[in-house]
DNA sequence: ATTTATGCAAATCCTTTGCAAATCT
DNA sequence: AGATTTGCAAAGGATTTGCATAAAT
């Protein structure tokens, strides 16, 4: 039985697992235990994560040895191909976030605590398309990361190292 | 003797080498042969480059064995600290570009040929500051990369794989 | 004379790969 | 059965590090 699955502000018809099965079938790939487990866990929490985070989550919630590291990497790649996840590179390591059923957005990256804060701006989309047009560039996406220090970190630093602020 | 050094649209008082010497002195670091060679070569061309590109350039123009790989990496880090270079991560590898005496800008990244095209938009700056304010985030910088396919690559593909477009 | 920087080789980190065994369809 | 996947161990690529030697102050 298929039920409605809502996440964030967008309504979608299929659960991530169903969406994955659809994708796998269309590619002649197989619906395995580990692929199912991975999608479930990936969509059980909404935070940004990397391969290690996911591996740890699997180890803790599902138990160790259920899914191997190579399989995690291989499956993450498939989830990106399937449009379920979005991948971005942050200082050498690959970080993933939900794509399926989740609105487009950009990020504020705190360089003190490494936190990622999401925001969305229609203007960015407009600029993106305008610039693409000007350069006869066929735009497929963009990535805007604003770096700085989040309010939490600014606060905690204020007492300790006032000269750090501007 | 100090002479004016102009690059792009911004006038600066010191050459990159002088700027580096200033930085090194302020940090109690030493002005070595290899550091000087590296800055000179880095500012001899304006393209984006990575550690390997620079190593190749050094090998070809200065001769092999003048500067070792670790020294290139160590010095690139210093040049970023010194404000001479800007670093960005593009799919796992670190890419550098001139920062000193060069205006702020963003990039279009062609996923076919890996070319980086620069553009600048005042609106991006505005959005960046607005968003930062909204989130009580102390903005120190941003990075906007628009991905897609450049006009050259679109053209060459058009005949071969028309369905690839749109 | 000191102390920092370099080069070498080896180590690290993240990610990918070859291949035999296990698992789907 | 027949094909794809998995897990293991090992390989890979980029970048970093320990340490003895070379170079700068």
mmCIF file of C-alpha atoms (C1' of nucleotides) in Angstrom:
data_model
loop_
_atom_site.group_PDB
_atom_site.id
_atom_site.type_symbol
_atom_site.label_atom_id
_atom_site.label_comp_id
_atom_site.label_asym_id
_atom_site.label_seq_id
_atom_site.Cartn_x
_atom_site.Cartn_y
_atom_site.Cartn_z
ATOM 1 C CA UNK A 1 0.000 0.000 0.000
ATOM 2 C CA UNK A 2 1.309 3.371 -0.968
ATOM 3 C CA UNK A 3 0.821 6.275 1.344
ATOM 4 C CA UNK A 4 1.546 9.952 1.121
ATOM 5 C CA UNK A 5 4.942 11.010 2.235
ATOM 6 C CA UNK A 6 5.550 14.584 3.199
ATOM 7 C CA UNK A 7 8.862 16.183 4.010
ATOM 8 C CA UNK A 8 9.676 19.812 4.389
ATOM 9 C CA UNK A 9 7.337 21.825 2.278
ATOM 10 C CA UNK A 10 6.935 19.593 -0.728
ATOM 11 C CA UNK A 11 4.443 16.754 -1.103
ATOM 12 C CA UNK A 12 5.606 13.699 -2.950
ATOM 13 C CA UNK A 13 3.791 10.542 -3.897
ATOM 14 C CA UNK A 14 6.342 7.882 -3.091
ATOM 15 C CA UNK A 15 8.477 7.164 -0.058
ATOM 16 C CA UNK A 16 12.217 7.331 -0.608
ATOM 17 C CA UNK A 17 12.355 3.550 -0.555
ATOM 18 C CA UNK A 18 9.665 3.297 -3.207
ATOM 19 C CA UNK A 19 11.349 5.968 -5.236
ATOM 20 C CA UNK A 20 14.583 3.997 -5.065
ATOM 21 C CA UNK A 21 12.889 0.765 -6.114
ATOM 22 C CA UNK A 22 11.437 2.572 -9.081
ATOM 23 C CA UNK A 23 14.868 3.834 -10.018
ATOM 24 C CA UNK A 24 16.510 0.453 -9.577
ATOM 25 C CA UNK A 25 13.958 -1.268 -11.724
ATOM 26 C CA UNK A 26 14.306 1.300 -14.459
ATOM 27 C CA UNK A 27 18.017 0.574 -14.480
ATOM 28 C CA UNK A 28 17.751 -3.181 -14.245
ATOM 29 C CA UNK A 29 19.414 -3.059 -10.857
ATOM 30 C CA UNK A 30 18.388 -5.120 -7.871
ATOM 31 C CA UNK A 31 16.570 -4.212 -4.707
ATOM 32 C CA UNK A 32 18.897 -5.562 -2.062
ATOM 33 C CA UNK A 33 18.769 -5.577 1.706
ATOM 34 C CA UNK A 34 21.611 -3.113 2.054
ATOM 35 C CA UNK A 35 20.240 -0.645 -0.466
ATOM 36 C CA UNK A 36 16.922 -0.652 1.356
ATOM 37 C CA UNK A 37 18.553 -0.258 4.761
ATOM 38 C CA UNK A 38 20.682 2.603 3.532
ATOM 39 C CA UNK A 39 17.812 4.646 2.086
ATOM 40 C CA UNK A 40 15.758 4.101 5.190
ATOM 41 C CA UNK A 41 18.528 5.316 7.423
ATOM 42 C CA UNK A 42 19.450 8.165 5.155
ATOM 43 C CA UNK A 43 15.894 9.466 5.243
ATOM 44 C CA UNK A 44 15.374 8.764 8.934
ATOM 45 C CA UNK A 45 17.218 11.974 9.797
ATOM 46 C CA UNK A 46 17.425 15.212 7.927
ATOM 47 C CA UNK A 47 20.903 16.465 8.787
ATOM 48 C CA UNK A 48 23.762 16.729 6.356
ATOM 49 C CA UNK A 49 26.090 13.757 6.576
ATOM 50 C CA UNK A 50 29.115 12.127 5.032
ATOM 51 C CA UNK A 51 29.936 8.484 4.403
ATOM 52 C CA UNK A 52 31.382 8.046 7.870
ATOM 53 C CA UNK A 53 28.387 9.551 9.599
ATOM 54 C CA UNK A 54 26.152 7.151 7.752
ATOM 55 C CA UNK A 55 28.384 4.197 8.520
ATOM 56 C CA UNK A 56 28.294 5.119 12.194
ATOM 57 C CA UNK A 57 24.532 5.495 12.112
ATOM 58 C CA UNK A 58 24.179 2.077 10.513
ATOM 59 C CA UNK A 59 26.539 0.510 13.022
ATOM 60 C CA UNK A 60 24.679 2.021 15.973
ATOM 61 C CA UNK A 61 21.092 1.589 14.871
ATOM 62 C CA UNK A 62 21.219 -1.500 12.736
ATOM 63 C CA UNK A 63 24.265 -3.177 14.164
ATOM 64 C CA UNK A 64 27.751 -3.630 12.838
ATOM 65 C CA UNK A 65 28.630 -5.673 9.780
ATOM 66 C CA UNK A 66 25.235 -5.207 8.156
ATOM 67 C CA UNK A 67 26.537 -2.933 5.443
ATOM 68 C CA UNK A 68 30.142 -2.544 4.397
ATOM 69 C CA UNK A 69 31.948 0.667 3.687
ATOM 70 C CA UNK A 70 32.294 0.087 -0.056
ATOM 71 C CA UNK A 71 28.587 -0.602 -0.303
ATOM 72 C CA UNK A 72 27.820 2.637 1.497
ATOM 73 C CA UNK A 73 29.929 4.558 -0.995
ATOM 74 C CA UNK A 74 28.459 2.714 -3.945
ATOM 75 C CA UNK A 75 24.918 3.244 -2.744
ATOM 76 C CA UNK A 76 25.395 6.920 -1.958
ATOM 77 C CA UNK A 77 26.449 7.388 -5.550
ATOM 78 C CA UNK A 78 23.312 5.636 -6.724
ATOM 79 C CA UNK A 79 21.092 7.706 -4.475
ATOM 80 C CA UNK A 80 22.530 10.809 -6.048
ATOM 81 C CA UNK A 81 21.916 9.384 -9.513
ATOM 82 C CA UNK A 82 18.401 8.477 -8.476
ATOM 83 C CA UNK A 83 17.769 12.075 -7.441
ATOM 84 C CA UNK A 84 17.250 11.132 -3.816
ATOM 85 C CA UNK A 85 20.361 12.818 -2.514
ATOM 86 C CA UNK A 86 22.379 15.852 -3.396
ATOM 87 C CA UNK A 87 26.125 15.751 -2.975
ATOM 88 C CA UNK A 88 28.453 18.588 -2.212
ATOM 89 C CA UNK A 89 32.136 18.817 -1.420
ATOM 90 C CA UNK A 90 33.150 20.686 1.675
ATOM 91 C CA UNK A 91 36.875 20.935 2.172
ATOM 92 C CA UNK A 92 37.879 17.603 0.755
ATOM 93 C CA UNK A 93 35.065 15.400 1.996
ATOM 94 C CA UNK A 94 31.766 14.654 0.334
ATOM 95 C CA UNK A 95 28.688 15.737 2.204
ATOM 96 C CA UNK A 96 25.170 14.611 1.344
ATOM 97 C CA UNK A 97 21.708 15.970 1.974
ATOM 98 C CA UNK A 98 18.166 15.081 0.987
ATOM 99 C CA UNK A 99 17.167 16.118 -2.464
ATOM 100 C CA UNK A 100 14.000 14.119 -3.073
ATOM 101 C CA UNK A 101 10.942 15.968 -1.829
ATOM 102 C CA UNK A 102 13.038 18.752 -0.453
ATOM 103 C CA UNK A 103 13.127 22.262 -1.861
ATOM 104 C CA UNK A 104 16.210 23.755 -3.486
ATOM 105 C CA UNK A 105 18.261 25.861 -1.127
ATOM 106 C CA UNK A 106 21.734 27.163 -0.369
ATOM 107 C CA UNK A 107 23.968 27.163 2.676
ATOM 108 C CA UNK A 108 25.647 29.205 5.329
ATOM 109 C CA UNK A 109 28.740 27.396 6.528
ATOM 110 C CA UNK A 110 30.141 28.215 9.947
ATOM 111 C CA UNK A 111 33.896 27.844 9.875
ATOM 112 C CA UNK A 112 34.122 27.554 13.655
ATOM 113 C CA UNK A 113 31.716 24.691 14.317
ATOM 114 C CA UNK A 114 31.315 23.447 10.748
ATOM 115 C CA UNK A 115 27.549 23.752 10.998
ATOM 116 C CA UNK A 116 25.533 24.088 7.788
ATOM 117 C CA UNK A 117 22.496 26.332 7.866
ATOM 118 C CA UNK A 118 20.071 26.221 4.978
ATOM 119 C CA UNK A 119 18.427 29.186 3.363
ATOM 120 C CA UNK A 120 16.712 29.770 0.104
ATOM 121 C CA UNK A 121 16.566 32.797 -2.078
ATOM 122 C CA UNK A 122 14.673 33.231 -5.302
ATOM 123 C CA UNK A 123 17.108 35.932 -6.284
ATOM 124 C CA UNK A 124 19.915 33.420 -6.454
ATOM 125 C CA UNK A 125 17.979 31.414 -9.004
ATOM 126 C CA UNK A 126 17.392 34.536 -11.037
ATOM 127 C CA UNK A 127 21.041 35.575 -10.973
ATOM 128 C CA UNK A 128 22.054 32.074 -11.884
ATOM 129 C CA UNK A 129 19.873 32.008 -14.951
ATOM 130 C CA UNK A 130 20.755 35.542 -16.006
ATOM 131 C CA UNK A 131 24.455 34.863 -15.763
ATOM 132 C CA UNK A 132 24.087 31.604 -17.634
ATOM 133 C CA UNK A 133 22.251 33.334 -20.442
ATOM 134 C CA UNK A 134 24.877 36.070 -20.699
ATOM 135 C CA UNK A 135 27.593 33.492 -21.110
ATOM 136 C CA UNK A 136 25.646 31.127 -23.342
ATOM 137 C CA UNK A 137 26.127 28.593 -20.622
ATOM 138 C CA UNK A 138 23.614 25.778 -20.205
ATOM 139 C CA UNK A 139 23.046 25.884 -16.453
ATOM 140 C CA UNK A 140 22.299 22.617 -14.707
ATOM 141 C CA UNK A 141 22.711 23.740 -11.126
ATOM 142 C CA UNK A 142 24.578 25.906 -8.716
ATOM 143 C CA UNK A 143 26.129 25.899 -5.293
ATOM 144 C CA UNK A 144 26.250 28.959 -3.105
ATOM 145 C CA UNK A 145 27.978 28.662 0.205
ATOM 146 C CA UNK A 146 28.271 31.710 2.398
ATOM 147 C CA UNK A 147 31.070 31.269 4.881
ATOM 148 C CA UNK A 148 31.426 32.970 8.192
ATOM 149 C CA UNK A 149 30.666 32.482 11.841
ATOM 150 C CA UNK A 150 27.237 31.550 13.120
ATOM 151 C CA UNK A 151 25.506 33.383 15.944
ATOM 152 C CA UNK A 152 26.275 30.649 18.474
ATOM 153 C CA UNK A 153 29.970 30.743 17.765
ATOM 154 C CA UNK A 154 30.104 34.536 17.656
ATOM 155 C CA UNK A 155 28.473 34.633 21.052
ATOM 156 C CA UNK A 156 30.744 32.123 22.724
ATOM 157 C CA UNK A 157 33.820 33.818 21.354
ATOM 158 C CA UNK A 158 32.838 37.294 22.380
ATOM 159 C CA UNK A 159 33.942 36.856 25.963
ATOM 160 C CA UNK A 160 36.992 34.775 25.299
ATOM 161 C CA UNK A 161 38.545 36.545 22.372
ATOM 162 C CA UNK A 162 36.965 39.927 21.728
ATOM 163 C CA UNK A 163 39.685 40.909 19.279
ATOM 164 C CA UNK A 164 38.518 38.136 17.008
ATOM 165 C CA UNK A 165 35.425 40.054 16.092
ATOM 166 C CA UNK A 166 35.438 42.985 13.792
ATOM 167 C CA UNK B 1 62.975 49.780 -5.818
ATOM 168 C CA UNK B 2 59.228 49.390 -5.549
ATOM 169 C CA UNK B 3 57.101 49.820 -8.613
ATOM 170 C CA UNK B 4 53.414 49.834 -9.246
ATOM 171 C CA UNK B 5 51.868 46.520 -10.010
ATOM 172 C CA UNK B 6 48.543 46.390 -11.762
ATOM 173 C CA UNK B 7 46.417 43.339 -12.394
ATOM 174 C CA UNK B 8 42.870 43.215 -13.544
ATOM 175 C CA UNK B 9 41.132 46.352 -12.450
ATOM 176 C CA UNK B 10 42.692 46.957 -9.085
ATOM 177 C CA UNK B 11 45.879 48.917 -8.413
ATOM 178 C CA UNK B 12 48.089 47.648 -5.648
ATOM 179 C CA UNK B 13 51.249 49.079 -4.212
ATOM 180 C CA UNK B 14 53.405 45.996 -3.830
ATOM 181 C CA UNK B 15 54.285 43.152 -6.160
ATOM 182 C CA UNK B 16 53.163 39.713 -5.009
ATOM 183 C CA UNK B 17 56.741 38.904 -4.031
ATOM 184 C CA UNK B 18 56.976 42.040 -1.932
ATOM 185 C CA UNK B 19 53.624 41.336 -0.405
ATOM 186 C CA UNK B 20 54.819 37.859 0.512
ATOM 187 C CA UNK B 21 58.027 39.164 2.051
ATOM 188 C CA UNK B 22 55.997 41.538 4.137
ATOM 189 C CA UNK B 23 53.802 38.676 5.310
ATOM 190 C CA UNK B 24 56.739 36.394 6.066
ATOM 191 C CA UNK B 25 58.498 39.054 8.088
ATOM 192 C CA UNK B 26 55.376 39.773 10.083
ATOM 193 C CA UNK B 27 55.226 36.088 10.940
ATOM 194 C CA UNK B 28 58.908 35.645 11.646
ATOM 195 C CA UNK B 29 59.160 33.302 8.706
ATOM 196 C CA UNK B 30 61.996 33.233 6.218
ATOM 197 C CA UNK B 31 62.231 34.455 2.666
ATOM 198 C CA UNK B 32 63.549 31.384 0.910
ATOM 199 C CA UNK B 33 64.460 30.652 -2.679
ATOM 200 C CA UNK B 34 61.536 28.283 -3.154
ATOM 201 C CA UNK B 35 58.960 30.605 -1.651
ATOM 202 C CA UNK B 36 60.128 33.367 -3.956
ATOM 203 C CA UNK B 37 60.145 31.099 -6.997
ATOM 204 C CA UNK B 38 56.683 29.837 -6.222
ATOM 205 C CA UNK B 39 55.069 33.278 -5.887
ATOM 206 C CA UNK B 40 56.740 34.454 -9.035
ATOM 207 C CA UNK B 41 55.461 31.491 -11.003
ATOM 208 C CA UNK B 42 52.038 31.624 -9.444
ATOM 209 C CA UNK B 43 51.620 35.240 -10.502
ATOM 210 C CA UNK B 44 53.231 34.784 -13.903
ATOM 211 C CA UNK B 45 49.975 33.360 -15.247
ATOM 212 C CA UNK B 46 46.436 34.140 -14.311
ATOM 213 C CA UNK B 47 44.667 30.824 -14.842
ATOM 214 C CA UNK B 48 43.208 28.683 -12.101
ATOM 215 C CA UNK B 49 45.557 25.905 -11.097
ATOM 216 C CA UNK B 50 46.080 23.078 -8.665
ATOM 217 C CA UNK B 51 49.197 21.789 -6.957
ATOM 218 C CA UNK B 52 50.072 19.535 -9.872
ATOM 219 C CA UNK B 53 49.709 22.289 -12.436
ATOM 220 C CA UNK B 54 52.072 24.428 -10.443
ATOM 221 C CA UNK B 55 54.537 21.597 -9.993
ATOM 222 C CA UNK B 56 54.504 21.010 -13.751
ATOM 223 C CA UNK B 57 54.987 24.698 -14.425
ATOM 224 C CA UNK B 58 57.943 24.801 -12.055
ATOM 225 C CA UNK B 59 59.465 21.706 -13.596
ATOM 226 C CA UNK B 60 59.116 23.088 -17.130
ATOM 227 C CA UNK B 61 60.083 26.700 -16.602
ATOM 228 C CA UNK B 62 62.519 26.533 -13.727
ATOM 229 C CA UNK B 63 63.756 22.989 -14.107
ATOM 230 C CA UNK B 64 63.064 19.864 -12.121
ATOM 231 C CA UNK B 65 64.127 19.362 -8.515
ATOM 232 C CA UNK B 66 64.086 23.040 -7.693
ATOM 233 C CA UNK B 67 61.024 22.816 -5.514
ATOM 234 C CA UNK B 68 59.625 19.661 -3.996
ATOM 235 C CA UNK B 69 55.993 18.641 -3.859
ATOM 236 C CA UNK B 70 55.621 19.086 -0.089
ATOM 237 C CA UNK B 71 57.069 22.567 -0.342
ATOM 238 C CA UNK B 72 54.574 23.462 -3.033
ATOM 239 C CA UNK B 73 51.732 22.357 -0.801
ATOM 240 C CA UNK B 74 53.149 24.102 2.228
ATOM 241 C CA UNK B 75 53.707 27.322 0.321
ATOM 242 C CA UNK B 76 50.285 27.334 -1.307
ATOM 243 C CA UNK B 77 48.799 27.225 2.165
ATOM 244 C CA UNK B 78 50.914 30.189 3.181
ATOM 245 C CA UNK B 79 49.951 32.159 0.102
ATOM 246 C CA UNK B 80 46.319 31.687 1.035
ATOM 247 C CA UNK B 81 47.053 32.819 4.589
ATOM 248 C CA UNK B 82 48.943 35.788 3.223
ATOM 249 C CA UNK B 83 45.912 36.784 1.173
ATOM 250 C CA UNK B 84 47.715 36.294 -2.118
ATOM 251 C CA UNK B 85 45.692 33.317 -3.255
ATOM 252 C CA UNK B 86 42.148 32.123 -2.870
ATOM 253 C CA UNK B 87 41.508 28.409 -2.569
ATOM 254 C CA UNK B 88 38.467 26.490 -3.645
ATOM 255 C CA UNK B 89 37.590 22.840 -3.761
ATOM 256 C CA UNK B 90 36.298 21.454 -6.996
ATOM 257 C CA UNK B 91 35.301 17.826 -6.843
ATOM 258 C CA UNK B 92 37.919 16.645 -4.408
ATOM 259 C CA UNK B 93 40.929 18.654 -5.556
ATOM 260 C CA UNK B 94 42.025 22.071 -4.414
ATOM 261 C CA UNK B 95 42.115 24.778 -7.031
ATOM 262 C CA UNK B 96 43.789 28.138 -6.547
ATOM 263 C CA UNK B 97 43.436 31.544 -8.111
ATOM 264 C CA UNK B 98 44.837 35.005 -7.565
ATOM 265 C CA UNK B 99 43.310 36.933 -4.748
ATOM 266 C CA UNK B 100 45.788 39.761 -4.207
ATOM 267 C CA UNK B 101 45.010 42.701 -6.437
ATOM 268 C CA UNK B 102 42.220 40.862 -8.103
ATOM 269 C CA UNK B 103 38.540 41.723 -7.740
ATOM 270 C CA UNK B 104 36.040 39.431 -6.061
ATOM 271 C CA UNK B 105 34.112 37.267 -8.478
ATOM 272 C CA UNK B 106 32.286 33.974 -8.877
ATOM 273 C CA UNK B 107 32.470 31.078 -11.314
ATOM 274 C CA UNK B 108 30.737 29.130 -13.989
ATOM 275 C CA UNK B 109 32.081 25.597 -14.011
ATOM 276 C CA UNK B 110 31.733 23.527 -17.167
ATOM 277 C CA UNK B 111 31.311 19.891 -16.225
ATOM 278 C CA UNK B 112 32.351 18.697 -19.676
ATOM 279 C CA UNK B 113 35.726 20.400 -20.086
ATOM 280 C CA UNK B 114 36.212 21.496 -16.477
ATOM 281 C CA UNK B 115 36.744 25.080 -17.571
ATOM 282 C CA UNK B 116 36.162 27.845 -15.033
ATOM 283 C CA UNK B 117 34.675 31.092 -16.296
ATOM 284 C CA UNK B 118 34.689 34.106 -14.026
ATOM 285 C CA UNK B 119 31.856 36.547 -13.596
ATOM 286 C CA UNK B 120 30.960 39.086 -10.999
ATOM 287 C CA UNK B 121 27.629 40.244 -9.780
ATOM 288 C CA UNK B 122 26.895 42.936 -7.256
ATOM 289 C CA UNK B 123 23.598 41.256 -6.534
ATOM 290 C CA UNK B 124 25.359 38.233 -5.145
ATOM 291 C CA UNK B 125 27.146 40.447 -2.652
ATOM 292 C CA UNK B 126 23.862 42.008 -1.661
ATOM 293 C CA UNK B 127 22.114 38.665 -1.197
ATOM 294 C CA UNK B 128 25.047 37.389 0.773
ATOM 295 C CA UNK B 129 24.922 40.263 3.208
ATOM 296 C CA UNK B 130 21.142 40.216 3.500
ATOM 297 C CA UNK B 131 21.072 36.515 4.241
ATOM 298 C CA UNK B 132 23.880 36.864 6.746
ATOM 299 C CA UNK B 133 22.007 39.597 8.561
ATOM 300 C CA UNK B 134 18.807 37.556 8.671
ATOM 301 C CA UNK B 135 20.613 34.670 10.296
ATOM 302 C CA UNK B 136 22.807 36.757 12.592
ATOM 303 C CA UNK B 137 25.713 35.223 10.760
ATOM 304 C CA UNK B 138 28.993 37.105 10.545
ATOM 305 C CA UNK B 139 29.799 36.698 6.867
ATOM 306 C CA UNK B 140 33.432 36.479 5.892
ATOM 307 C CA UNK B 141 33.034 35.344 2.322
ATOM 308 C CA UNK B 142 31.087 33.276 -0.120
ATOM 309 C CA UNK B 143 31.516 30.942 -3.014
ATOM 310 C CA UNK B 144 29.026 30.678 -5.835
ATOM 311 C CA UNK B 145 29.674 28.131 -8.507
ATOM 312 C CA UNK B 146 27.187 27.742 -11.300
ATOM 313 C CA UNK B 147 27.554 24.355 -12.934
ATOM 314 C CA UNK B 148 26.559 23.435 -16.438
ATOM 315 C CA UNK B 149 27.957 23.154 -19.917
ATOM 316 C CA UNK B 150 29.818 25.978 -21.604
ATOM 317 C CA UNK B 151 29.015 27.207 -25.098
ATOM 318 C CA UNK B 152 32.000 25.419 -26.640
ATOM 319 C CA UNK B 153 31.003 22.076 -25.221
ATOM 320 C CA UNK B 154 27.324 22.545 -26.037
ATOM 321 C CA UNK B 155 28.280 23.278 -29.613
ATOM 322 C CA UNK B 156 30.504 20.253 -30.075
ATOM 323 C CA UNK B 157 27.906 17.986 -28.535
ATOM 324 C CA UNK B 158 24.977 19.331 -30.477
ATOM 325 C CA UNK B 159 25.700 17.187 -33.519
ATOM 326 C CA UNK B 160 26.739 14.081 -31.689
ATOM 327 C CA UNK B 161 24.098 13.831 -29.021
ATOM 328 C CA UNK B 162 21.217 16.243 -29.556
ATOM 329 C CA UNK B 163 19.144 14.588 -26.868
ATOM 330 C CA UNK B 164 21.712 15.675 -24.356
ATOM 331 C CA UNK B 165 20.585 19.263 -24.586
ATOM 332 C CA UNK B 166 17.806 21.015 -22.697
ATOM 333 C "C1'" DA C 1 75.231 29.853 15.792
ATOM 334 C "C1'" DT C 2 70.528 29.313 15.779
ATOM 335 C "C1'" DT C 3 66.493 28.251 14.115
ATOM 336 C "C1'" DT C 4 63.474 27.646 10.354
ATOM 337 C "C1'" DA C 5 62.674 25.358 5.802
ATOM 338 C "C1'" DT C 6 63.413 21.745 2.658
ATOM 339 C "C1'" DG C 7 63.323 17.158 0.617
ATOM 340 C "C1'" DC C 8 62.701 12.475 1.056
ATOM 341 C "C1'" DA C 9 60.073 8.669 2.190
ATOM 342 C "C1'" DA C 10 56.459 7.146 4.505
ATOM 343 C "C1'" DA C 11 51.984 7.986 6.399
ATOM 344 C "C1'" DT C 12 47.118 9.595 6.283
ATOM 345 C "C1'" DC C 13 42.622 10.414 4.711
ATOM 346 C "C1'" DC C 14 38.859 9.522 1.814
ATOM 347 C "C1'" DT C 15 37.298 6.864 -1.830
ATOM 348 C "C1'" DT C 16 37.500 3.321 -5.350
ATOM 349 C "C1'" DT C 17 38.452 -1.328 -7.303
ATOM 350 C "C1'" DG C 18 39.414 -6.459 -8.305
ATOM 351 C "C1'" DC C 19 37.637 -10.585 -7.308
ATOM 352 C "C1'" DA C 20 35.484 -14.654 -5.114
ATOM 353 C "C1'" DA C 21 31.427 -15.606 -2.526
ATOM 354 C "C1'" DA C 22 26.667 -14.335 -1.517
ATOM 355 C "C1'" DT C 23 22.253 -12.711 -3.064
ATOM 356 C "C1'" DC C 24 18.569 -11.362 -6.137
ATOM 357 C "C1'" DT C 25 15.302 -12.212 -10.185
ATOM 358 C "C1'" DA D 1 20.464 -20.899 -13.205
ATOM 359 C "C1'" DG D 2 22.259 -16.625 -14.364
ATOM 360 C "C1'" DA D 3 23.292 -12.056 -13.361
ATOM 361 C "C1'" DT D 4 24.155 -8.528 -10.243
ATOM 362 C "C1'" DT D 5 25.915 -7.244 -5.424
ATOM 363 C "C1'" DT D 6 28.442 -7.652 -1.638
ATOM 364 C "C1'" DG D 7 32.474 -7.727 1.405
ATOM 365 C "C1'" DC D 8 37.151 -8.114 1.840
ATOM 366 C "C1'" DA D 9 41.550 -6.600 1.144
ATOM 367 C "C1'" DA D 10 44.230 -3.939 -1.390
ATOM 368 C "C1'" DA D 11 44.891 -0.038 -4.483
ATOM 369 C "C1'" DG D 12 44.506 4.899 -5.562
ATOM 370 C "C1'" DG D 13 44.896 9.836 -5.596
ATOM 371 C "C1'" DA D 14 45.587 14.000 -3.121
ATOM 372 C "C1'" DT D 15 47.681 15.973 0.670
ATOM 373 C "C1'" DT D 16 50.321 15.823 5.000
ATOM 374 C "C1'" DT D 17 54.025 14.619 8.247
ATOM 375 C "C1'" DG D 18 58.501 12.955 10.711
ATOM 376 C "C1'" DC D 19 62.976 13.645 10.524
ATOM 377 C "C1'" DA D 20 67.787 14.482 9.082
ATOM 378 C "C1'" DT D 21 70.015 17.892 6.226
ATOM 379 C "C1'" DA D 22 70.324 22.415 4.015
ATOM 380 C "C1'" DA D 23 69.613 27.260 4.141
ATOM 381 C "C1'" DA D 24 68.371 31.731 6.117
ATOM 382 C "C1'" DT D 25 68.844 35.147 9.827
#
